[in-house]
C-alpha atoms as a PDB file:
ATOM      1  CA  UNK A   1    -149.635 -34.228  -5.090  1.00  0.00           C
ATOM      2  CA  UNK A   2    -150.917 -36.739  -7.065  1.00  0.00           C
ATOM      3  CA  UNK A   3    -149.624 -37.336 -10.754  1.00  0.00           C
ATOM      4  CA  UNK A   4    -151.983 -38.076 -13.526  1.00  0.00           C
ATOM      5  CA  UNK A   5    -152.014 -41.673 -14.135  1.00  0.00           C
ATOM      6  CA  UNK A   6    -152.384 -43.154 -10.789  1.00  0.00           C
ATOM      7  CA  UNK A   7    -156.069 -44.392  -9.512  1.00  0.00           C
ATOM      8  CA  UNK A   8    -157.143 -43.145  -6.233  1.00  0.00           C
ATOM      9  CA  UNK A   9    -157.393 -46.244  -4.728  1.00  0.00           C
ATOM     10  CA  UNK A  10    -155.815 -48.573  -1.897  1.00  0.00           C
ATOM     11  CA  UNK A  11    -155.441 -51.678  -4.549  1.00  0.00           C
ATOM     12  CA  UNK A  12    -156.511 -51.940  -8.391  1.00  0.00           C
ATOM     13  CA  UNK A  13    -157.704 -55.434 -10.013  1.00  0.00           C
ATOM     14  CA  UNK A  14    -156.092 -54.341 -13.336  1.00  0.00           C
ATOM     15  CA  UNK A  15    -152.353 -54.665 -11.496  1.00  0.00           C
ATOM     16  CA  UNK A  16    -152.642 -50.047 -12.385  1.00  0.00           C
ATOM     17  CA  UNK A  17    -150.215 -48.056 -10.354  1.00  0.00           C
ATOM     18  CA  UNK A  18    -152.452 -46.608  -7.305  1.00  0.00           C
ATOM     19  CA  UNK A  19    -151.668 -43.437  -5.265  1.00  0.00           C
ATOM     20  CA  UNK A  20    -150.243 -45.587  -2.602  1.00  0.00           C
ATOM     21  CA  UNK A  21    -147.653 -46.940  -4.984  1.00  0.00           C
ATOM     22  CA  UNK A  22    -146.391 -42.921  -4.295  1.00  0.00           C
ATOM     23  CA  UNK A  23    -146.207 -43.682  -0.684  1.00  0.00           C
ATOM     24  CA  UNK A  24    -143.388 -46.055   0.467  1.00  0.00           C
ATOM     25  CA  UNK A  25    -142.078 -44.598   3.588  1.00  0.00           C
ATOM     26  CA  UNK A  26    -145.366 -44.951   5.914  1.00  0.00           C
ATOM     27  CA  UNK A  27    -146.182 -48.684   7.614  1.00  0.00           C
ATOM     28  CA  UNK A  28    -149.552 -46.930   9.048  1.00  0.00           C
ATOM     29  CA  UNK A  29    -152.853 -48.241   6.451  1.00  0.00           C
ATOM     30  CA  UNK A  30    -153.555 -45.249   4.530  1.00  0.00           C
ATOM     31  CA  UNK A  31    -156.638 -44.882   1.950  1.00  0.00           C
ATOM     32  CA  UNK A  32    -157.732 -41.675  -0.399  1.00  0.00           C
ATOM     33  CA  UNK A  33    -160.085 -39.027   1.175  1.00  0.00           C
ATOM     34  CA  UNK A  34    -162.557 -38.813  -2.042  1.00  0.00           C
ATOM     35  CA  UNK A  35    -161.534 -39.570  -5.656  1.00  0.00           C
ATOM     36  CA  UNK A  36    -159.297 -37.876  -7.732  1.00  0.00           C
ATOM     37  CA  UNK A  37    -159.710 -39.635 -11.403  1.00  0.00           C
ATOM     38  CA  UNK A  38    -156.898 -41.114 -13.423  1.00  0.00           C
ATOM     39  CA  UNK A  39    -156.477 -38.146 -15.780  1.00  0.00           C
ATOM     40  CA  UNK A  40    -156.374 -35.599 -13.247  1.00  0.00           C
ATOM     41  CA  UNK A  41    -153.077 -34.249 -11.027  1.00  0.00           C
ATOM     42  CA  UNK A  42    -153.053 -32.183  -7.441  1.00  0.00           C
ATOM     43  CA  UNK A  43    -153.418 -32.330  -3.790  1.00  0.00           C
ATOM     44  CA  UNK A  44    -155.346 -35.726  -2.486  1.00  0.00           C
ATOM     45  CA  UNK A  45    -155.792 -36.003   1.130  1.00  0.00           C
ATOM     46  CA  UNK A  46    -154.619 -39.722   2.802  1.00  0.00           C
ATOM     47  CA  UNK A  47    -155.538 -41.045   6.195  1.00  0.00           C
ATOM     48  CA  UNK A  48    -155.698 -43.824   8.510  1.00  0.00           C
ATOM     49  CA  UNK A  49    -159.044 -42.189  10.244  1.00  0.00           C
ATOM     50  CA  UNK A  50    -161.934 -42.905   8.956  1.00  0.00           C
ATOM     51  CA  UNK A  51    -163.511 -40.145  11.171  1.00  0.00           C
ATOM     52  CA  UNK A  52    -161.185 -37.724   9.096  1.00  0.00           C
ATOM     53  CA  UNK A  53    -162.660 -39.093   6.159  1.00  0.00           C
ATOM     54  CA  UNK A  54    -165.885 -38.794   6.729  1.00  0.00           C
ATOM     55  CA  UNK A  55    -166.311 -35.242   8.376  1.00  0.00           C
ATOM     56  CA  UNK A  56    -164.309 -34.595   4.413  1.00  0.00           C
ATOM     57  CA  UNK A  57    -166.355 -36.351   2.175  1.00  0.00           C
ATOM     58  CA  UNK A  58    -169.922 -36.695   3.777  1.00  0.00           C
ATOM     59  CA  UNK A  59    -172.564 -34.729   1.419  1.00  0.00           C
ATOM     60  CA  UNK A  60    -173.680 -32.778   4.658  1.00  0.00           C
ATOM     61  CA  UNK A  61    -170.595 -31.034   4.855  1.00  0.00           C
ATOM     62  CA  UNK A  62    -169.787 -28.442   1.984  1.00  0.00           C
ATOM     63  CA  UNK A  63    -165.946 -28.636   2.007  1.00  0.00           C
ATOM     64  CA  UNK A  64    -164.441 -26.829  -1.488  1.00  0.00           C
ATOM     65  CA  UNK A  65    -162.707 -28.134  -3.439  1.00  0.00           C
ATOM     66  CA  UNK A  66    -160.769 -25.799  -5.929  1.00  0.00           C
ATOM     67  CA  UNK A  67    -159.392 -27.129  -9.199  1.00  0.00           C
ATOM     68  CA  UNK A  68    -157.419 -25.180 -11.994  1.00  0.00           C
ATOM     69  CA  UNK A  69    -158.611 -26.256 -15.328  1.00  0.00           C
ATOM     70  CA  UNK A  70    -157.702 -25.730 -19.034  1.00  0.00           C
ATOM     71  CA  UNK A  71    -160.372 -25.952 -21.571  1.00  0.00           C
ATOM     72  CA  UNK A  72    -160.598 -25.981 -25.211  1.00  0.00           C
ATOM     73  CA  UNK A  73    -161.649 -22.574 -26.917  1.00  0.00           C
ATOM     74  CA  UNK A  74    -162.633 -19.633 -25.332  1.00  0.00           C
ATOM     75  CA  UNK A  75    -166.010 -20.270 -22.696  1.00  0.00           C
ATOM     76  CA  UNK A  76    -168.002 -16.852 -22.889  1.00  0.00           C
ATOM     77  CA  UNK A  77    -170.264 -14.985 -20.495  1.00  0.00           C
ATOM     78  CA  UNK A  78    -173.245 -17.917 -20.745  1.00  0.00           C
ATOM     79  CA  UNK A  79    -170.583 -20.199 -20.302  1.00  0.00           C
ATOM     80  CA  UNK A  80    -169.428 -18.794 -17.280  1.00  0.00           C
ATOM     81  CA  UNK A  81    -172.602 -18.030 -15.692  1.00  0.00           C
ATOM     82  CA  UNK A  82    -174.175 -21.545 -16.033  1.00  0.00           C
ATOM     83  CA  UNK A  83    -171.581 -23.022 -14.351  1.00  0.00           C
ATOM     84  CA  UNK A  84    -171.785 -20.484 -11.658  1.00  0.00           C
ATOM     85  CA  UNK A  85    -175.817 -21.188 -11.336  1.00  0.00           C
ATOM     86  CA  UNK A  86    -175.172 -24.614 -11.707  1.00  0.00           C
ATOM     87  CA  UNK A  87    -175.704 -27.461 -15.209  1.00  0.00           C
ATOM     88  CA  UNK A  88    -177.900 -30.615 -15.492  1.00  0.00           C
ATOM     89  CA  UNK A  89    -175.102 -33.423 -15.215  1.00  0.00           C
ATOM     90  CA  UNK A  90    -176.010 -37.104 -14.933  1.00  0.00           C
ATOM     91  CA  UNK A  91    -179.702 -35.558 -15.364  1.00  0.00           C
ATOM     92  CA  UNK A  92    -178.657 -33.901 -12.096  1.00  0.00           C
ATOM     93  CA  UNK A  93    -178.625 -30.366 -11.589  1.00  0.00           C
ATOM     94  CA  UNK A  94    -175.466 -29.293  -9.819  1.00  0.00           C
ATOM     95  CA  UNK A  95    -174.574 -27.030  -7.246  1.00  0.00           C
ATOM     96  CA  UNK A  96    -173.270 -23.680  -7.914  1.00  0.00           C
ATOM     97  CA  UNK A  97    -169.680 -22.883  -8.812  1.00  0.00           C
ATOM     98  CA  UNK A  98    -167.479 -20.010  -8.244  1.00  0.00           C
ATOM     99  CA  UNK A  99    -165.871 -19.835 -11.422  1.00  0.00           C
ATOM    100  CA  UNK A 100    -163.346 -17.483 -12.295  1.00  0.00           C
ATOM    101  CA  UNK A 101    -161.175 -17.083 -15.617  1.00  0.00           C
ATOM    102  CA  UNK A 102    -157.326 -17.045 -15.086  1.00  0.00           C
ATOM    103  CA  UNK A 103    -156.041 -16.506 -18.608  1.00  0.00           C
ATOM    104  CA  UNK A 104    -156.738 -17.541 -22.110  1.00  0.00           C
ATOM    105  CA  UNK A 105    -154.075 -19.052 -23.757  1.00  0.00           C
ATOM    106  CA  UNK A 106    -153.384 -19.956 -27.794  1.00  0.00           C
ATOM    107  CA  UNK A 107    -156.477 -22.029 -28.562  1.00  0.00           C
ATOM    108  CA  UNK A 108    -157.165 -22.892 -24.502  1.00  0.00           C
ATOM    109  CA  UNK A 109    -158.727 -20.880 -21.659  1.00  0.00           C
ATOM    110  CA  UNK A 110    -157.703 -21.340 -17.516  1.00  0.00           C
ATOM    111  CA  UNK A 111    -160.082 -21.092 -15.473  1.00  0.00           C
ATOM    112  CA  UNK A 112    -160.366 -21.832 -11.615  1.00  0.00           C
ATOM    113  CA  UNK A 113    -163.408 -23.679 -10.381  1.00  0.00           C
ATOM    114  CA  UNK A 114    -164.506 -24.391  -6.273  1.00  0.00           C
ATOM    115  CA  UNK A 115    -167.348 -26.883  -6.449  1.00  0.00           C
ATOM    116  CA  UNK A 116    -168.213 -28.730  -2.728  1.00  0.00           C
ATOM    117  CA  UNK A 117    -169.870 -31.426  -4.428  1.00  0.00           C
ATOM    118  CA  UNK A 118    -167.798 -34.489  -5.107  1.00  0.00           C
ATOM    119  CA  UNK A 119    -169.607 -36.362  -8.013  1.00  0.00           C
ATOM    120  CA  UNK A 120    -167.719 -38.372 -10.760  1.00  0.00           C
ATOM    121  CA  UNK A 121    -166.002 -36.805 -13.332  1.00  0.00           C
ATOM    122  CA  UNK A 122    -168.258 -33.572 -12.253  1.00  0.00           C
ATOM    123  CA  UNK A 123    -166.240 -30.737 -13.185  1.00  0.00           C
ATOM    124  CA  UNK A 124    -164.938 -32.351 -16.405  1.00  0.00           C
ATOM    125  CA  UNK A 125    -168.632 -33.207 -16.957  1.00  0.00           C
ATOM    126  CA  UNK A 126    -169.874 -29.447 -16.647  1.00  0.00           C
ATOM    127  CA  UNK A 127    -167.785 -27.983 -18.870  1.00  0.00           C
ATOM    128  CA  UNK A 128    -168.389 -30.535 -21.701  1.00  0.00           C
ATOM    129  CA  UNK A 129    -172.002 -29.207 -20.943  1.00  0.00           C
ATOM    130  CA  UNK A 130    -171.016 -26.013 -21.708  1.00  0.00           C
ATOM    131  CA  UNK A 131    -169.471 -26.626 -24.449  1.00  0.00           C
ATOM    132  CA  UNK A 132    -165.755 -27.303 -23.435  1.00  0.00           C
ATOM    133  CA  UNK A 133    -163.213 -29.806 -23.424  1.00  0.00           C
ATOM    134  CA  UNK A 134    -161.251 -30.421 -20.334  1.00  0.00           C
ATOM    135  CA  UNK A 135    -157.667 -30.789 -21.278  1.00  0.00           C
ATOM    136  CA  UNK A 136    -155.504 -30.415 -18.205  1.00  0.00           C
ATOM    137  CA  UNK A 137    -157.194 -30.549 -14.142  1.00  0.00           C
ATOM    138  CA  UNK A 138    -155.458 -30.411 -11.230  1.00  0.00           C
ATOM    139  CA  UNK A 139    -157.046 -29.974  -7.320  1.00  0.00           C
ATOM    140  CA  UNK A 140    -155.508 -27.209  -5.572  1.00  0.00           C
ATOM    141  CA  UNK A 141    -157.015 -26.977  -2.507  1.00  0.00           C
ATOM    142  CA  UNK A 142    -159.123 -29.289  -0.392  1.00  0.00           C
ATOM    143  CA  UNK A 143    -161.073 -26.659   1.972  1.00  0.00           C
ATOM    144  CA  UNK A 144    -158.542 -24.350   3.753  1.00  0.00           C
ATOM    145  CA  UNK A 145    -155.565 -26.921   2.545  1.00  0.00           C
ATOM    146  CA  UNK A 146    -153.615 -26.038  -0.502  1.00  0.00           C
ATOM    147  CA  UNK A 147    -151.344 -27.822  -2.341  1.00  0.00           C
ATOM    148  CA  UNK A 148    -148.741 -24.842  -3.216  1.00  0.00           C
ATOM    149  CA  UNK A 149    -145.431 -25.880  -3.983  1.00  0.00           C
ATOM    150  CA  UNK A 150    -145.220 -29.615  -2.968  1.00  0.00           C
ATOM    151  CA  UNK A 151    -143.501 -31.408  -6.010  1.00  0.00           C
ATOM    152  CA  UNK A 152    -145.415 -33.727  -7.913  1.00  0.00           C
ATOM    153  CA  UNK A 153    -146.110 -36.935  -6.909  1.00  0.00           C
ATOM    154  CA  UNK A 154    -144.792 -36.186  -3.491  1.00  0.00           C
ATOM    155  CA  UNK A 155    -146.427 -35.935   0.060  1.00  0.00           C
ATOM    156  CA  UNK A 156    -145.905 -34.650   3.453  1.00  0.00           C
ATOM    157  CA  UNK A 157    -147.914 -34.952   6.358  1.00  0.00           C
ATOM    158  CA  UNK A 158    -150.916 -32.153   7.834  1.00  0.00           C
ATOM    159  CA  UNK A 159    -149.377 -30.098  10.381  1.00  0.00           C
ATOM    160  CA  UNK A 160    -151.627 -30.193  13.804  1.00  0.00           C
ATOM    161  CA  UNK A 161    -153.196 -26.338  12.482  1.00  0.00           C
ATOM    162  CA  UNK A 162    -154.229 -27.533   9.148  1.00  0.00           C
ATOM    163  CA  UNK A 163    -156.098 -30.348  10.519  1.00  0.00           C
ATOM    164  CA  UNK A 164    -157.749 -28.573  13.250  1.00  0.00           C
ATOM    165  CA  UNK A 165    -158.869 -25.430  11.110  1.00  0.00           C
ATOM    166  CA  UNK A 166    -159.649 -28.228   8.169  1.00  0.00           C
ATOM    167  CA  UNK A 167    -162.010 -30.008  11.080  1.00  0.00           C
ATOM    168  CA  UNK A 168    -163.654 -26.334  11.957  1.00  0.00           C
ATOM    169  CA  UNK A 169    -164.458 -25.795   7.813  1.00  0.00           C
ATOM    170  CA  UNK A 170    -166.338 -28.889   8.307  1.00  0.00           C
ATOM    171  CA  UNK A 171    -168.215 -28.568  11.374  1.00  0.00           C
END
């Protein structure tokens, strides 16, 4: 469960805490499954196969990724539906979204969005194309693997089911 301000990466040439700094117990090499950028918190997948990784993050396999997300303001019905058709990012049109609203808050909205797509920045970069800020964004699943109550900036290990029905989503 990754904490905001940690880069998903093995090492950092700026001397920044990395994800690995989070992992002290394990001798195995371990590097990120995808990218999971500075500002954002929730479940990152590590591994020390890079067949894992790949089946994961390849473009030819569609594995969700879910995110809850609070937004500035109040995103209406257009909103909504052009994310869930899919907006130009990067000059880029992306993939549709299932894109749900969870509860609107003071002067905030929650929403929960499943893109399969793994571009950078991507879901903060739709909804600033819709018209919204993203203030808080955290993964909560990685296809059928969801974070659920694993304190942050702690880890455990796949059990042998996860990574076999995780595999299946993939094949």
């Amino acid at each position: 469960n990754k904490p905001t301000g940690y880069i998903t990466s093995s090492k950092d040439q700026f001397d920044r805490k990395t994800v690995m700094d989070l992992i002290t117990d394990i001798n195995d090499r371990l590097y990120p499954v995808g990218r999971l950028d500075y500002d954002s918190e929730g479940l990152l997948l590590l591994t020390n196969d890079g067949d894992f990784a790949y089946a994961i993050t390849h473009p030819k396999h569609t594995v969700n990724k879910t995110y809850r997300v609070v937004v500035s303001g109040y995103p209406d019905n257009d909103a909504v539906w052009s994310l869930r058709k899919g907006v130009m990012v990067d000059n880029e049109l992306t993939a549709p979204a299932v894109v749900d609203v969870v509860k609107t808050l003071e002067r905030t909205t929650e929403l929960s969005i499943t893109i399969h797509e793994g571009r950078n920045r991507q879901v903060r970069k739709m909804f600033e194309v819709v018209g919204h800020t993203v203030l808080k964004l955290k993964r909560v699943s990685v296809g059928p693997i969801k974070l659920g109550n694993l304190p942050l900036g702690k880890w455990r290990h796949l059990t042998p089911a996860e990574i076999t029905v995780l595999m299946k989503s993939v094949q």
